[in-house]
Amino acid sequence: MGLYDMIVNSFKEVRKKVVKDSATNESVSSALAAELTLISTLLIAAIMLRHFNITLTVVVILGLGLLLTTNMPLIPKIKREQDDSLEKMVFYAILTLGILITVIYWGQTNV
Amino acid sequence: MNELIPLMVIIPIACGLLLNLLHKKDRSIRILAIFVAIVLPIIPLLSNFGLHYFGGHAPLIDNSTLLGTLPSFISNSALAIFHPAITYSYQSLQKLFIFILGIVAFFAIFTSFNETKKVSGPYMFLMFMGTAAVTALLLSDDIFHMYIFFEIAALCQVGIILVSSTKGNYETALKYMILGSIGGPLLLLGIGFLLGAVGSVNITDIVYAIKHNLVNPFSQTFLIGFGLIFFGWLYASGLPPFHTIKSSIYSKALPHSAALLQSFTVITFIALGIVIFRIFSYLPFMKMVILIFSLITMILGVTMAIIQTDFRRIIGFLAVGELGYIGIGIGIGTTLSLTAGIFQAVNEILTTALLFIGFGTVFYLTKTSDMKKLGGLIAQNPKVAIMVLLGGFAMAGVPPFNGFQSKLMIVQSSLNAGFPEIAIIAVLISIITFMTFMKVFHSVYLKPKPQDLQVVNESIPTSTIFSIVILLIICLIIGLFPQLVTDNIYPFVARLI
Amino acid sequence: MMDILFDTQLASFFTSAAFIIIGLFAAIFLDNIIKKIIGIAFIEEGANLFLVTLGYKPGGIVPIFLPGMNSEWFAANSAYALPHALVLTSVVIGASTLAVMLAIAMVLYKKHGTLSTSKILGDEK
């Protein structure tokens, strides 16, 4: 019986490890879809810069493409940054406020 | 009959207070709540368009006897045109949105009676109070008044989450309040800057002052006011960086109240968005800023929605992502795009309410919203499943439903305005929305039923099915006859530009 | 420098800015939930003080039109009354927000036995 129990226990341990990493078929495929959506939409959105400057657009798109593809599993990183913790939410809120006010206030007066 | 205009706000507030007093008298609460909920969508249909001045203080120019007694430096200046009273302006747009809000509020209240075991007076009070606050937000032509009612609506939203007694609702409510206490006062500060520059909080007056060069609209006071009001708008409508908390709020509320909460958010978005457009459209970068944030909303909302495992959270994120379409309509800033954006807002209120109530039946049956634990529920009630599927089609923009019409208009308007990129992104995001919805539908209804899934309630209440059917019919009617809605929007937008 | 100190309006503007900055600091960085809420009250009061200050007029009179006053003189000398009326409403809103927040803090304290925000909000997943 001892050996049998050991085998069963080892199976249970292996199973625990597998279950903890809950990468099911569905979650992997959805993460993949989200990844592709993110990259493609960001690149398409970057084309809008052509209304200001063509050269800048080329540089930004090449840079953005390189940046996005080299940091490839983007979705786990984004998900980690957007979880429900208060600190991260407040951080991004204040960051947005800072950027918004800076750009609107000084961007207009010093151009 | 302009007397009906303030009644649109007063009736729900009075009803809410009365319901709070009637706590524990279930039968009378039920009758009163249903009665008022039926009355709410009817009042805007009966009322005439016009202005209502509280206290009867019309602008001096309309009151020639008083104007004659005043010194000439007042009667000849802009002060004679300014509005001294809090002014409610009731136009075709307000009519449309108050009607839609009334319908959603009716269904939320109607379904709540059967889905919650006890009828609670305070809960009804919060729903009615929130409805009244959002109605006032739409009607008001006074930006400070809007701030006050916006804060009341935010408090009601927090209250609705607190009474929902889902897991972790207090924590989420506290987070929302802390974030809101950063966003709200900054909005007030922005309004203060406008007040300091113009001397009036009436939006028509502010626009008049800017148009007639009474103030320097490019002064730093106006710029910082724009920045702060815009930030307050982001908080009010749950655009990034507030999209996580907004979707988390939807997922913590009970499904039928989530249907009401999202309609509050969309209407706040529209009301404040139109105010920002009216006041600040002279700034060259205003439209660009709105476009940038709308695009980020769409991208983040949908990508975050795909990877969630809780279906209420998914719909929450999708609802936030759909706001981006409305923002794009406002951001492009042509007559067609604004019409399309506001049309999309109407459709989003209806379809998201339909989806929340529809998927709410799953939560009602099983008391779980984790998709890993769900499956095979199509056997439970196939008719509801099919209707939820059709609701998802409406949201993703499949013809002949309403979402198709508004999204098509947005794509057309962005092509006309010379932004083909936005059109591509809009179509792409709409496809991903459809995919996400199908994923949810598959894992809730079609996947084999897990063995440990327990069905708590056997059957879905008839009132819920009734609500889903009616909402679906409304979606279909708007999809087939979009001019029913756009005819109301177009005259308003034409005067706006 | 002395001018700033003796100019009531400017001094009030600086005070309201200080209120908002201190409040933001407290609401973001302090961990104790009650301290966070006090910080939030600071932000609200800063915004209210800003509005009150807008209506200030050096050497102005109370904006009540009494019989016998010259209307031209009154219009030139009275303080601006609108911001004061607005602040009254906004104070009430701020107080009710504060009350709801403190009530939530009470419930959470009973549930978790601590006032630390990171402990209260960190463990729910």
XYZ file of C-alpha atoms in Angstrom:
733
model
C 0.000 0.000 0.000
C 2.888 2.367 0.784
C 4.132 2.365 -2.776
C 0.626 2.817 -4.161
C 0.016 5.796 -1.867
C 3.296 7.316 -2.920
C 2.393 7.020 -6.587
C -1.034 8.522 -5.977
C 0.450 11.347 -3.934
C 3.009 12.135 -6.608
C 0.212 12.285 -9.172
C -1.680 14.663 -6.911
C 1.368 16.876 -6.538
C 1.934 16.972 -10.269
C -1.712 17.751 -10.776
C -1.593 20.591 -8.269
C 1.333 22.112 -10.119
C -0.459 21.804 -13.419
C -3.721 23.188 -12.097
C -2.023 26.168 -10.480
C -0.830 27.266 -13.899
C -4.314 27.556 -15.266
C -3.357 27.985 -18.906
C -6.313 26.402 -20.581
C -6.841 26.253 -24.301
C -9.291 29.074 -24.065
C -7.177 31.470 -22.024
C -4.145 30.991 -24.269
C -6.112 31.619 -27.430
C -7.799 34.670 -25.965
C -4.488 36.076 -24.762
C -3.134 35.544 -28.266
C -6.098 37.329 -29.800
C -5.737 40.199 -27.346
C -2.039 40.435 -28.164
C -2.662 40.654 -31.885
C -5.454 43.178 -31.408
C -3.289 45.359 -29.253
C -0.324 45.386 -31.635
C -2.362 45.894 -34.786
C -4.604 48.632 -33.388
C -1.701 50.530 -31.865
C 0.210 50.414 -35.143
C -2.827 51.532 -37.132
C -3.511 54.310 -34.635
C 0.093 55.468 -34.989
C -0.486 56.045 -38.713
C -2.719 58.961 -37.701
C 0.427 60.947 -36.984
C 0.734 61.457 -40.759
C -1.530 64.460 -40.374
C 1.357 66.183 -38.617
C 4.541 64.877 -40.128
C 5.312 61.994 -42.484
C 8.886 61.399 -41.337
C 7.821 61.336 -37.730
C 5.170 58.762 -38.590
C 7.697 56.441 -40.222
C 10.057 56.724 -37.269
C 7.299 56.228 -34.705
C 5.814 53.232 -36.475
C 9.166 51.517 -36.895
C 10.063 52.251 -33.287
C 6.680 51.171 -31.968
C 6.728 47.968 -34.025
C 10.187 47.119 -32.768
C 9.216 47.927 -29.181
C 6.032 45.885 -29.289
C 7.552 42.823 -30.970
C 10.626 42.681 -28.746
C 8.462 42.767 -25.594
C 6.277 40.123 -27.081
C 4.074 38.671 -24.328
C 2.477 42.070 -23.775
C -0.829 40.948 -22.364
C 0.452 39.540 -19.036
C 2.319 42.790 -18.463
C -0.711 44.902 -19.294
C -2.935 42.746 -17.168
C -0.577 43.084 -14.231
C -0.630 46.867 -14.601
C -4.423 47.018 -14.813
C -5.467 44.873 -11.900
C -7.767 46.077 -9.176
C -5.145 47.318 -6.760
C -5.829 50.849 -5.578
C -2.208 51.950 -5.735
C -1.874 51.233 -9.434
C -5.180 52.877 -10.258
C -4.290 56.021 -8.312
C -0.840 56.044 -9.872
C -2.224 55.974 -13.386
C -4.896 58.538 -12.550
C -2.330 60.999 -11.214
C 0.026 60.246 -14.115
C -2.746 61.016 -16.603
C -3.638 64.202 -14.757
C -0.025 65.301 -14.783
C 0.492 64.602 -18.482
C -2.822 66.214 -19.420
C -2.228 69.417 -17.485
C 1.390 69.650 -18.571
C 0.612 69.210 -22.246
C -2.403 71.508 -22.247
C -0.899 74.246 -20.101
C 2.658 74.485 -21.287
C 2.128 72.919 -24.685
C -0.007 75.854 -25.769
C 2.026 78.685 -24.290
C 5.471 77.621 -25.435
C 4.862 76.508 -29.001
C -46.339 72.597 -20.894
C -42.946 73.642 -19.601
C -44.008 72.884 -16.025
C -43.327 69.251 -16.800
C -39.597 69.888 -17.232
C -38.682 70.135 -13.536
C -41.126 67.331 -12.789
C -38.859 64.911 -14.655
C -36.383 65.374 -11.797
C -38.778 66.054 -8.951
C -40.984 62.994 -9.389
C -38.228 60.376 -9.046
C -36.652 62.240 -6.108
C -39.973 62.527 -4.291
C -40.794 58.912 -5.066
C -37.387 57.798 -3.790
C -37.803 59.647 -0.513
C -41.299 58.264 -0.065
C -40.103 54.704 -0.738
C -37.398 55.144 1.855
C -40.071 56.091 4.393
C -42.203 53.107 3.448
C -39.399 50.679 4.335
C -40.717 47.161 5.086
C -44.177 47.827 3.643
C -43.471 45.614 0.661
C -46.764 45.831 -1.144
C -47.041 49.600 -1.177
C -43.377 49.935 -2.218
C -43.977 47.602 -5.122
C -47.075 49.398 -6.359
C -45.588 52.880 -5.993
C -42.255 51.946 -7.583
C -43.873 50.291 -10.593
C -46.282 53.186 -11.022
C -43.565 55.830 -10.962
C -41.308 53.711 -13.165
C -44.069 53.626 -15.770
C -44.632 57.368 -15.450
C -40.916 58.191 -15.920
C -40.662 57.443 -19.658
C -44.072 59.008 -20.308
C -43.328 62.525 -18.952
C -40.684 63.387 -21.577
C -43.101 62.365 -24.329
C -45.788 64.720 -23.026
C -43.581 67.700 -22.338
C -42.903 70.493 -24.809
C -39.442 71.660 -25.753
C -38.263 74.792 -24.041
C -36.386 76.374 -21.187
C -37.278 76.381 -17.529
C -35.896 79.025 -15.190
C -35.929 78.014 -11.544
C -37.488 80.716 -9.417
C -38.797 82.324 -12.598
C -35.683 84.476 -13.008
C -35.590 84.900 -16.750
C -32.646 86.755 -18.311
C -32.979 90.529 -17.929
C -33.466 90.985 -21.645
C -36.762 89.094 -21.420
C -37.943 91.237 -18.521
C -38.300 94.760 -19.896
C -39.860 96.321 -16.779
C -36.905 95.354 -14.617
C -34.423 96.190 -17.347
C -35.714 99.771 -17.519
C -34.970 100.423 -13.852
C -31.348 99.303 -14.059
C -28.395 101.581 -14.830
C -27.283 101.637 -18.422
C -23.940 99.961 -17.815
C -25.837 96.828 -16.806
C -28.634 96.934 -19.334
C -26.272 97.526 -22.233
C -23.721 94.899 -21.230
C -23.709 91.142 -21.579
C -25.193 90.920 -18.084
C -28.597 91.584 -19.610
C -28.251 88.406 -21.654
C -26.772 86.211 -18.920
C -28.992 83.716 -17.127
C -29.420 84.490 -13.442
C -31.370 81.331 -12.607
C -30.499 77.665 -12.830
C -31.788 76.857 -16.270
C -33.118 73.577 -17.554
C -33.042 73.229 -21.288
C -35.285 70.560 -22.746
C -34.593 69.737 -26.388
C -34.986 66.770 -28.684
C -31.786 65.159 -27.428
C -32.872 65.365 -23.797
C -36.253 63.947 -24.758
C -34.628 60.940 -26.401
C -32.214 60.182 -23.564
C -34.676 60.714 -20.731
C -37.096 58.409 -22.504
C -34.444 55.704 -22.931
C -33.259 56.159 -19.341
C -36.845 55.812 -18.167
C -37.204 52.543 -20.048
C -33.974 51.097 -18.659
C -34.865 52.249 -15.151
C -38.258 50.644 -15.483
C -36.803 47.294 -16.491
C -34.101 47.437 -13.812
C -36.699 48.079 -11.122
C -39.160 45.617 -12.590
C -36.664 42.739 -12.716
C -35.242 43.566 -9.301
C -38.575 42.738 -7.661
C -38.438 39.124 -8.684
C -34.710 38.534 -8.578
C -34.127 39.840 -5.072
C -35.975 38.054 -2.354
C -36.802 41.083 -0.245
C -38.150 44.360 -1.559
C -35.963 47.031 -0.042
C -37.045 50.644 0.258
C -33.509 52.120 0.400
C -32.463 50.140 -2.672
C -35.384 51.550 -4.654
C -34.533 54.988 -3.262
C -30.989 54.739 -4.636
C -32.216 53.646 -8.055
C -34.745 56.465 -8.309
C -32.340 59.035 -6.898
C -29.680 58.032 -9.407
C -32.196 58.259 -12.228
C -33.261 61.723 -11.073
C -29.653 62.885 -10.785
C -28.770 61.701 -14.265
C -31.922 63.290 -15.682
C -30.944 66.589 -14.078
C -27.459 66.187 -15.539
C -28.962 65.964 -19.001
C -31.396 68.824 -18.561
C -29.174 71.291 -16.805
C -27.641 74.179 -18.686
C -25.568 75.098 -15.658
C -22.179 73.472 -15.289
C -22.033 73.732 -11.507
C -25.478 72.226 -11.194
C -24.195 69.394 -13.372
C -21.295 68.839 -11.003
C -23.662 68.623 -8.027
C -25.917 66.093 -9.695
C -22.949 64.186 -10.984
C -21.687 63.777 -7.423
C -25.166 62.685 -6.305
C -25.220 60.122 -9.101
C -21.780 58.873 -8.032
C -22.991 58.503 -4.434
C -26.053 56.594 -5.651
C -23.817 54.285 -7.677
C -21.747 53.587 -4.581
C -24.926 52.958 -2.625
C -26.223 50.538 -5.231
C -22.988 48.574 -4.997
C -23.092 48.572 -1.207
C -26.564 47.066 -1.037
C -25.774 44.396 -3.636
C -23.991 42.257 -0.979
C -21.707 40.526 -3.475
C -18.238 39.480 -2.402
C -15.822 42.374 -2.063
C -18.363 45.083 -2.777
C -17.287 47.299 0.128
C -13.676 47.248 -0.970
C -14.584 48.159 -4.548
C -16.888 50.924 -3.339
C -14.118 52.383 -1.199
C -11.690 52.332 -4.123
C -14.246 54.044 -6.339
C -14.844 56.703 -3.706
C -11.145 57.395 -3.184
C -10.567 57.714 -6.927
C -13.756 59.752 -7.206
C -12.614 62.098 -4.477
C -9.560 62.857 -6.576
C -11.551 63.269 -9.803
C -14.592 65.105 -8.415
C -12.941 68.076 -6.666
C -10.623 68.558 -9.636
C -13.701 68.838 -11.851
C -15.044 71.414 -9.386
C -11.731 73.250 -9.553
C -11.969 73.350 -13.343
C -15.489 74.758 -13.074
C -14.083 77.313 -10.624
C -11.547 78.429 -13.231
C -14.320 78.916 -15.789
C -16.381 80.811 -13.225
C -13.422 83.010 -12.429
C -12.840 83.790 -16.093
C -16.425 84.362 -17.209
C -18.304 85.137 -14.013
C -21.130 82.773 -14.793
C -21.605 79.034 -14.620
C -24.320 78.960 -17.250
C -22.988 77.117 -20.295
C -24.839 79.296 -22.797
C -23.339 82.363 -21.136
C -19.841 80.918 -21.188
C -20.183 80.082 -24.880
C -21.548 83.590 -25.525
C -18.649 85.181 -23.687
C -16.145 83.157 -25.696
C -17.819 83.779 -29.045
C -18.101 87.546 -28.513
C -14.550 87.994 -27.245
C -15.625 89.156 -23.794
C -12.831 86.968 -22.454
C -9.599 85.724 -23.949
C -10.368 82.067 -24.637
C -6.711 81.167 -25.081
C -5.751 82.488 -21.680
C -4.148 80.069 -19.261
C -7.210 80.172 -17.027
C -9.260 78.601 -19.779
C -6.576 76.099 -20.685
C -6.181 74.780 -17.169
C -9.955 74.803 -16.766
C -10.197 72.643 -19.860
C -7.563 70.254 -18.521
C -9.279 69.833 -15.177
C -12.793 69.500 -16.611
C -11.504 66.980 -19.122
C -9.919 64.966 -16.331
C -13.201 65.094 -14.428
C -14.921 63.862 -17.570
C -12.538 60.921 -17.778
C -13.416 59.996 -14.203
C -17.131 60.539 -14.695
C -17.344 58.322 -17.730
C -14.775 55.683 -16.890
C -12.346 56.317 -19.729
C -8.751 55.264 -19.036
C -7.231 55.463 -16.436
C -10.571 54.860 -14.709
C -11.729 51.959 -16.890
C -10.643 49.256 -14.445
C -12.612 50.681 -11.535
C -15.652 51.298 -13.728
C -15.765 47.735 -15.010
C -15.107 46.414 -11.526
C -18.106 48.404 -10.282
C -20.341 46.861 -12.934
C -19.191 43.411 -11.908
C -19.851 44.005 -8.215
C -23.399 45.269 -8.667
C -26.318 42.921 -9.134
C -26.899 42.404 -12.871
C -30.114 44.406 -13.141
C -28.632 47.341 -11.242
C -25.497 47.060 -13.385
C -27.825 47.635 -16.346
C -28.922 50.877 -14.695
C -25.391 51.868 -13.660
C -24.044 51.624 -17.188
C -26.878 53.813 -18.453
C -25.885 56.397 -15.811
C -22.320 56.266 -17.059
C -23.222 56.617 -20.728
C -25.548 59.531 -20.070
C -22.977 61.284 -17.901
C -20.467 60.738 -20.692
C -22.803 62.284 -23.255
C -23.945 65.183 -21.064
C -20.468 66.258 -19.996
C -19.013 65.461 -23.422
C -21.479 67.794 -25.112
C -20.667 70.496 -22.569
C -16.943 70.137 -23.278
C -17.663 70.219 -26.998
C -19.827 73.336 -26.701
C -17.435 75.309 -24.562
C -14.016 74.239 -25.783
C -14.509 73.406 -29.457
C -12.504 76.533 -30.359
C -9.352 74.870 -29.007
C -7.568 73.164 -31.916
C -6.343 70.249 -29.828
C -9.620 69.503 -28.032
C -10.823 67.045 -30.650
C -7.422 65.417 -30.835
C -7.301 64.816 -27.086
C -10.791 63.299 -27.147
C -9.829 61.086 -30.105
C -6.673 59.838 -28.390
C -8.507 58.918 -25.212
C -11.351 57.286 -27.153
C -8.933 55.120 -29.111
C -7.131 54.085 -25.913
C -10.509 53.275 -24.360
C -11.493 51.055 -27.251
C -8.178 49.229 -27.400
C -7.754 48.735 -23.658
C -11.413 47.962 -23.011
C -11.561 45.198 -25.574
C -8.138 43.674 -24.947
C -8.837 43.563 -21.217
C -12.265 42.071 -21.871
C -10.881 39.117 -23.817
C -8.603 37.871 -21.068
C -11.067 38.029 -18.174
C -12.723 34.903 -16.806
C -15.701 36.484 -15.053
C -18.514 37.160 -17.498
C -19.857 40.173 -15.622
C -16.397 41.691 -15.750
C -16.200 40.973 -19.481
C -19.431 42.788 -20.165
C -18.227 45.588 -17.918
C -15.047 45.990 -19.958
C -16.958 45.708 -23.233
C -19.354 48.410 -22.029
C -16.395 50.653 -21.246
C -14.793 49.855 -24.598
C -17.971 50.767 -26.464
C -17.762 54.242 -24.929
C -14.787 54.783 -27.222
C -17.098 54.750 -30.242
C -19.136 57.583 -28.752
C -15.942 59.457 -27.971
C -14.781 59.053 -31.562
C -18.065 60.492 -32.754
C -17.549 63.538 -30.521
C -13.852 63.752 -31.339
C -14.196 63.868 -35.123
C -16.615 66.703 -34.599
C -18.606 66.806 -37.844
C -22.386 66.837 -37.883
C -22.559 63.258 -39.130
C -20.038 61.969 -36.602
C -21.709 63.666 -33.648
C -25.055 62.257 -34.708
C -23.444 58.841 -35.050
C -21.766 59.093 -31.667
C -24.932 60.070 -29.855
C -26.876 57.401 -31.737
C -24.276 54.895 -30.608
C -24.810 56.084 -27.026
C -28.524 55.305 -27.275
C -27.766 51.868 -28.692
C -25.145 51.146 -26.099
C -27.507 51.937 -23.237
C -30.075 49.533 -24.667
C -27.826 46.656 -25.717
C -25.653 46.689 -22.620
C -28.741 46.778 -20.425
C -30.059 43.815 -22.412
C -26.804 41.916 -21.968
C -26.552 42.638 -18.254
C -30.124 41.557 -17.640
C -29.742 38.578 -19.993
C -26.533 37.270 -18.477
C -27.984 38.211 -15.124
C -30.297 35.234 -15.554
C -27.210 32.988 -15.509
C -26.091 34.603 -12.283
C -29.592 34.242 -10.912
C -29.713 30.531 -11.768
C -26.269 29.515 -10.567
C -25.088 32.320 -8.223
C -21.710 32.308 -9.909
C -20.245 34.355 -12.703
C -16.934 32.523 -13.108
C -16.897 31.100 -16.615
C -14.699 28.178 -15.619
C -17.449 26.857 -13.390
C -20.253 27.375 -15.901
C -21.444 25.530 -18.950
C -24.328 23.842 -20.706
C -26.964 26.276 -19.556
C -28.647 26.360 -22.954
C -30.595 23.295 -21.836
C -31.985 25.276 -18.924
C -33.759 27.866 -20.990
C -32.954 27.889 -24.722
C -35.200 30.853 -25.521
C -33.361 33.187 -23.168
C -30.038 31.925 -24.520
C -31.071 32.753 -28.078
C -32.235 36.209 -27.039
C -28.959 36.896 -25.247
C -27.147 35.791 -28.408
C -29.169 38.273 -30.440
C -28.360 40.959 -27.876
C -24.674 40.222 -28.350
C -25.160 40.572 -32.107
C -26.713 43.968 -31.465
C -23.736 45.046 -29.401
C -21.136 43.828 -31.895
C -22.925 45.499 -34.792
C -24.517 42.689 -36.755
C -27.346 43.772 -39.045
C -30.307 44.219 -38.706
C -29.795 45.378 -35.122
C -29.226 48.907 -33.890
C -25.500 48.602 -33.221
C -24.914 48.018 -36.913
C -26.541 51.291 -37.915
C -24.618 53.474 -35.494
C -21.284 51.788 -36.070
C -21.765 52.077 -39.817
C -22.449 55.787 -39.360
C -19.292 56.179 -37.293
C -17.197 54.389 -39.908
C -18.724 56.518 -42.676
C -18.192 59.759 -40.784
C -14.575 58.956 -40.025
C -13.972 58.125 -43.685
C -15.630 61.386 -44.725
C -13.529 63.362 -42.262
C -10.312 61.904 -43.652
C -9.482 59.432 -40.903
C -9.530 55.982 -42.568
C -7.369 54.638 -39.725
C -10.153 55.255 -37.237
C -12.590 53.467 -39.526
C -10.277 50.443 -39.667
C -9.824 50.398 -35.899
C -13.578 50.728 -35.362
C -14.268 47.729 -37.580
C -11.456 45.729 -35.999
C -12.621 46.434 -32.451
C -16.152 45.555 -33.429
C -14.945 42.161 -34.714
C -13.032 41.530 -31.498
C -16.114 42.490 -29.502
C -18.053 39.892 -31.419
C -15.344 37.306 -30.783
C -15.271 38.066 -27.069
C -18.998 37.838 -26.855
C -19.017 34.488 -28.661
C -16.388 33.211 -26.262
C -18.580 34.129 -23.310
C -21.630 32.663 -24.966
C -19.807 29.426 -25.703
C -18.444 28.930 -22.221
C -21.671 29.839 -20.478
C -24.233 28.143 -22.689
C -22.645 25.684 -25.111
C -19.703 24.097 -23.304
C -20.486 20.755 -21.612
C -21.965 21.302 -18.183
C -19.421 20.818 -15.342
C -20.501 18.197 -12.846
C -20.141 20.367 -9.793
C -22.334 23.149 -11.219
C -25.354 23.582 -9.007
C -28.476 25.273 -10.241
C -29.850 27.220 -7.286
C -33.034 28.583 -8.811
C -34.901 26.360 -11.209
C -36.662 28.856 -13.424
C -36.104 32.388 -14.639
C -38.751 34.899 -13.485
C -41.239 35.911 -16.149
C -40.556 39.609 -15.544
C -36.913 39.129 -16.539
C -37.847 37.329 -19.734
C -40.375 40.059 -20.458
C -37.681 42.739 -20.011
C -35.275 40.915 -22.317
C -37.941 40.488 -25.002
C -38.985 44.143 -24.922
C -35.405 45.423 -24.965
C -34.619 43.133 -27.885
C -37.674 44.366 -29.780
C -36.603 47.976 -29.176
C -33.117 47.142 -30.478
C -34.616 45.564 -33.579
C -36.982 48.464 -34.223
C -34.171 51.013 -33.935
C -32.032 48.846 -36.187
C -34.730 48.723 -38.856
C -35.843 52.336 -38.532
C -32.792 54.307 -37.346
C -34.413 57.578 -38.350
C -36.685 57.218 -35.304
C -33.651 58.094 -33.224
C -31.479 60.114 -35.578
C -34.304 62.523 -36.388
C -34.250 63.504 -32.747
C -30.484 63.870 -32.621
C -29.858 65.707 -35.863
C -31.601 69.052 -35.069
C -29.774 69.241 -31.761
C -26.387 68.529 -33.329
C -27.008 70.949 -36.194
C -27.449 73.764 -33.682
C -24.385 72.642 -31.759
C -21.880 73.169 -34.554
C 6.880 88.994 -0.609
C 5.115 91.152 1.941
C 2.555 92.075 -0.694
C 1.621 88.437 -1.104
C 1.163 88.027 2.622
C -1.112 91.031 2.924
C -3.146 90.419 -0.216
C -6.007 88.391 1.203
C -7.129 86.977 -2.113
C -3.698 85.830 -3.214
C -2.995 84.362 0.199
C -6.271 82.433 0.008
C -5.386 81.094 -3.420
C -2.075 79.852 -2.097
C -3.811 78.291 0.886
C -6.263 76.460 -1.346
C -3.405 75.216 -3.538
C -1.611 74.013 -0.419
C -4.793 72.261 0.745
C -5.141 70.442 -2.547
C -1.504 69.398 -2.703
C -1.412 68.225 0.920
C -4.696 66.406 0.410
C -3.469 64.680 -2.751
C -0.299 63.645 -0.947
C -2.263 62.204 1.963
C -4.802 60.451 -0.254
C -2.100 58.837 -2.372
C 0.730 58.005 -0.025
C -0.672 57.494 3.463
C -1.704 53.966 4.301
C -4.124 54.496 7.167
C -7.631 54.668 5.771
C -8.755 57.436 8.126
C -5.742 59.542 7.137
C -6.594 58.942 3.480
C -10.130 60.154 4.113
C -8.854 63.236 5.925
C -6.662 63.924 2.913
C -9.686 63.636 0.654
C -11.528 66.133 2.848
C -8.553 68.443 2.369
C -8.861 68.248 -1.424
C -12.556 69.054 -1.255
C -12.032 71.979 1.110
C -9.237 73.289 -1.093
C -11.570 73.377 -4.079
C -14.258 75.061 -1.965
C -11.841 77.672 -0.673
C -10.808 78.387 -4.250
C -14.425 79.072 -5.175
C -15.019 81.304 -2.145
C -11.900 83.278 -2.935
C -13.129 83.974 -6.452
C -15.981 86.042 -5.046
C -13.704 88.203 -2.893
C -13.432 91.889 -3.643
C -10.900 94.092 -1.820
C -12.808 96.627 0.182
C -16.120 95.267 -1.060
C -19.417 95.242 0.788
C -21.853 92.458 1.591
C -23.888 91.759 -1.553
C -27.289 92.633 -0.091
C -29.180 95.410 -1.807
C -30.771 97.562 0.896
C -33.435 100.168 0.191
C -31.968 103.576 -0.381
C -28.708 102.320 -1.864
C -27.518 103.754 -5.117
C -27.665 100.840 -7.530
C -24.651 102.049 -9.480
C -22.552 102.324 -6.320
C -23.793 98.923 -5.161
C -22.894 97.255 -8.446
C -19.413 98.711 -8.313
C -18.660 97.813 -4.703
C -20.420 94.610 -3.699
C -18.609 91.291 -3.516
C -19.532 88.654 -6.056
C -22.221 86.520 -4.439
C -22.529 83.623 -6.871
C -19.460 81.594 -5.750
C -20.578 81.809 -2.132
C -23.966 80.379 -3.017
C -22.322 77.606 -5.014
C -19.901 76.639 -2.265
C -22.759 76.074 0.137
C -24.064 73.286 -2.078
C -20.667 71.823 -2.724
C -19.883 71.688 1.009
C -23.012 69.636 1.544
C -21.992 67.232 -1.206
C -18.512 66.955 0.261
C -19.921 66.205 3.696
C -22.166 63.445 2.418
C -19.319 61.879 0.431
C -17.207 61.965 3.563
C -19.963 60.381 5.641
C -20.388 57.510 3.179
C -16.652 56.948 3.052
C -16.316 56.864 6.833
C -19.235 54.446 7.029
C -17.509 52.130 4.546
C -14.304 52.447 6.568
C -16.213 51.367 9.680
C -17.640 48.317 7.969
C -14.247 47.361 6.575
C -12.618 47.791 9.973
C -15.141 45.417 11.517
C -14.537 42.932 8.707
C -10.737 42.985 8.579
C -9.779 44.289 12.026
C -7.287 46.768 10.635
C -7.249 50.281 9.251
C -4.351 49.741 6.861
C -5.531 50.256 3.297
C -2.983 47.887 1.805
C -4.182 45.101 4.103
C -7.867 45.825 3.563
C -7.716 46.146 -0.195
C -4.728 43.953 -0.892
C -6.112 40.579 0.105
C -9.286 40.519 -1.941
C -8.842 38.811 -5.240
